[in-house]
Coordinates of C-alpha atoms in Angstrom, one line a residue:
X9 CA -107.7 102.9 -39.1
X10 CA -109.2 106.3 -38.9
X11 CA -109.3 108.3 -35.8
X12 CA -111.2 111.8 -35.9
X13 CA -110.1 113.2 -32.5
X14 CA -106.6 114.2 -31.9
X15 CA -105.8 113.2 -28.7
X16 CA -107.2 110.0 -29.3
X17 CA -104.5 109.6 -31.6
X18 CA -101.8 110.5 -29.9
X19 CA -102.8 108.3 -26.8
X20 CA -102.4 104.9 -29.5
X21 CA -99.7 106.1 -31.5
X22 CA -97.8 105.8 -28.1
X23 CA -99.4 103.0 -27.3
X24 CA -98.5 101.2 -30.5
X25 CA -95.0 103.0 -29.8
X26 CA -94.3 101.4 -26.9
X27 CA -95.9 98.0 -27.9
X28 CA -92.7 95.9 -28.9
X29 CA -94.8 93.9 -31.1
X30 CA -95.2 97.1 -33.7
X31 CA -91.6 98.3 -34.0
X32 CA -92.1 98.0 -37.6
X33 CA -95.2 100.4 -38.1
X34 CA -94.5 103.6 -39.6
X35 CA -96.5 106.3 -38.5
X36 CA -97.8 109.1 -40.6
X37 CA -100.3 111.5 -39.8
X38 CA -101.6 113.4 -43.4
X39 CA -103.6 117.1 -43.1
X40 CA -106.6 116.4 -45.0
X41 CA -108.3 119.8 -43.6
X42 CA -110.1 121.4 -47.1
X43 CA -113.0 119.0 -47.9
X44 CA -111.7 118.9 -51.5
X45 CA -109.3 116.7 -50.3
X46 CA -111.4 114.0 -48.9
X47 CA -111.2 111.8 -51.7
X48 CA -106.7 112.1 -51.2
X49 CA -107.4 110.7 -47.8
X50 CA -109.7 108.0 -49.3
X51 CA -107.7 106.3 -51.3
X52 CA -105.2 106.4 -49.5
X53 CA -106.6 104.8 -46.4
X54 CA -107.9 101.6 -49.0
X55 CA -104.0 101.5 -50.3
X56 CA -102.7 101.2 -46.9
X57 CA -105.7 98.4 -45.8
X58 CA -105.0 96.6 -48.9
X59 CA -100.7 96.7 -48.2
X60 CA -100.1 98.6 -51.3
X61 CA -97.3 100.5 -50.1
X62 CA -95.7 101.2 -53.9
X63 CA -98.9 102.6 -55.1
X64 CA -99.1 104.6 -51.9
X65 CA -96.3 106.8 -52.8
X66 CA -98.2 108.3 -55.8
X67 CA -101.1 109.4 -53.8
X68 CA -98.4 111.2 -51.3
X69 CA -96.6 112.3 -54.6
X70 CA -99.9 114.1 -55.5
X71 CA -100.5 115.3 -52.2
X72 CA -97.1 117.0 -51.8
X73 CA -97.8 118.5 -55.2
X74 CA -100.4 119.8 -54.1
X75 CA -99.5 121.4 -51.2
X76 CA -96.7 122.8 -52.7
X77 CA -99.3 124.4 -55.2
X78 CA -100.8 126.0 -52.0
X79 CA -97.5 127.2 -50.6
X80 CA -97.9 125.0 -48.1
X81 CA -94.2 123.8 -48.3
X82 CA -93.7 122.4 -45.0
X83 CA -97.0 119.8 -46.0
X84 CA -95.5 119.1 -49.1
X85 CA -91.8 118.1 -47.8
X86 CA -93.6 115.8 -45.6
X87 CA -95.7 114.1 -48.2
X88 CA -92.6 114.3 -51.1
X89 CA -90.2 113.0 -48.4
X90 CA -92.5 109.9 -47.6
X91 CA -93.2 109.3 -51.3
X92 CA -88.9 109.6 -52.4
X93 CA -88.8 106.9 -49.0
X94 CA -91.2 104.4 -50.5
X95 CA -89.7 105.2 -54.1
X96 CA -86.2 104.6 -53.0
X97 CA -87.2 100.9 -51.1
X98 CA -88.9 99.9 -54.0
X99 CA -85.7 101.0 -56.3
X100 CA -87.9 103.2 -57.9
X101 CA -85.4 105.6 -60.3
X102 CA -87.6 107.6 -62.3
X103 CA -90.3 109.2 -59.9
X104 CA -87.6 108.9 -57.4
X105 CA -85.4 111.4 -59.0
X106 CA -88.6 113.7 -59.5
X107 CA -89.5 113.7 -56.0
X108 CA -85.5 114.9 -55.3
X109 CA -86.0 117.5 -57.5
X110 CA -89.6 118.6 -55.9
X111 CA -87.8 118.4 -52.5
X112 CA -85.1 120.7 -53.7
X113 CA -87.0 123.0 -55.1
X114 CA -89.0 123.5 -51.8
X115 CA -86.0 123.9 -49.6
X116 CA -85.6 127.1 -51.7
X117 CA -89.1 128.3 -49.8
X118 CA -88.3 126.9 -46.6
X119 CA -85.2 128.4 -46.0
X120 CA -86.6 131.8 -47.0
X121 CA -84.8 132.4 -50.5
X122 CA -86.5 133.1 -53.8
X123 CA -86.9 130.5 -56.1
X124 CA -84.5 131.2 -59.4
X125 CA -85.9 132.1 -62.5

């Protein structure tokens, strides 16, 4: 489901919240701001209507990549953190472990530090 206006979407992400019927959804609210992005959101939103959670965590894998690419680090934890989450329930080792070290290279930035050479 797509909602274009925030408070919209705040008002039934509490509703769902608070609806005892949905304590299983997992809400997660992507950035898709730059246009060239469009396509991210996309194919994402068909993954999730379709129940493909496993592929889901490549597209936030890419998404967190790319954010990071933009030094936008505190984006990219977000989408790296939700991809190692889906990687880890699926008992996905390889691109698990890549996603660690992704995560660990951005808490270099967001605690201030310089990354080592």
């Amino acid at each position: 489901m797509e909602i274009n206006f925030p408070p919209d979407a705040e008002i039934l992400v509490e509703a769902l919240k608070t609806n005892p019927d949905c304590g299983d959804i997992q809400f997660v609210t992507p950035n898709f701001s730059d246009a060239n992005l469009r396509f991210l959101r996309d194919e994402m939103a068909i993954k999730i209507e379709f129940g493909d959670r496993y592929s889901s965590a490549s597209t936030y894998h890419c998404l967190g990549t790319l954010a990071e690419a933009e030094e936008n680090y505190a984006e990219a934890r977000v989408n790296l953190q939700t991809a190692l989450e889906i990687y880890v329930e699926y008992k996905e080792e390889y691109w698990g472990a890549i996603a660690r070290e992704a995560l660990e290279r951005l808490q270099v930035h967001l605690d201030g530090n310089k990354p080592p050479i």
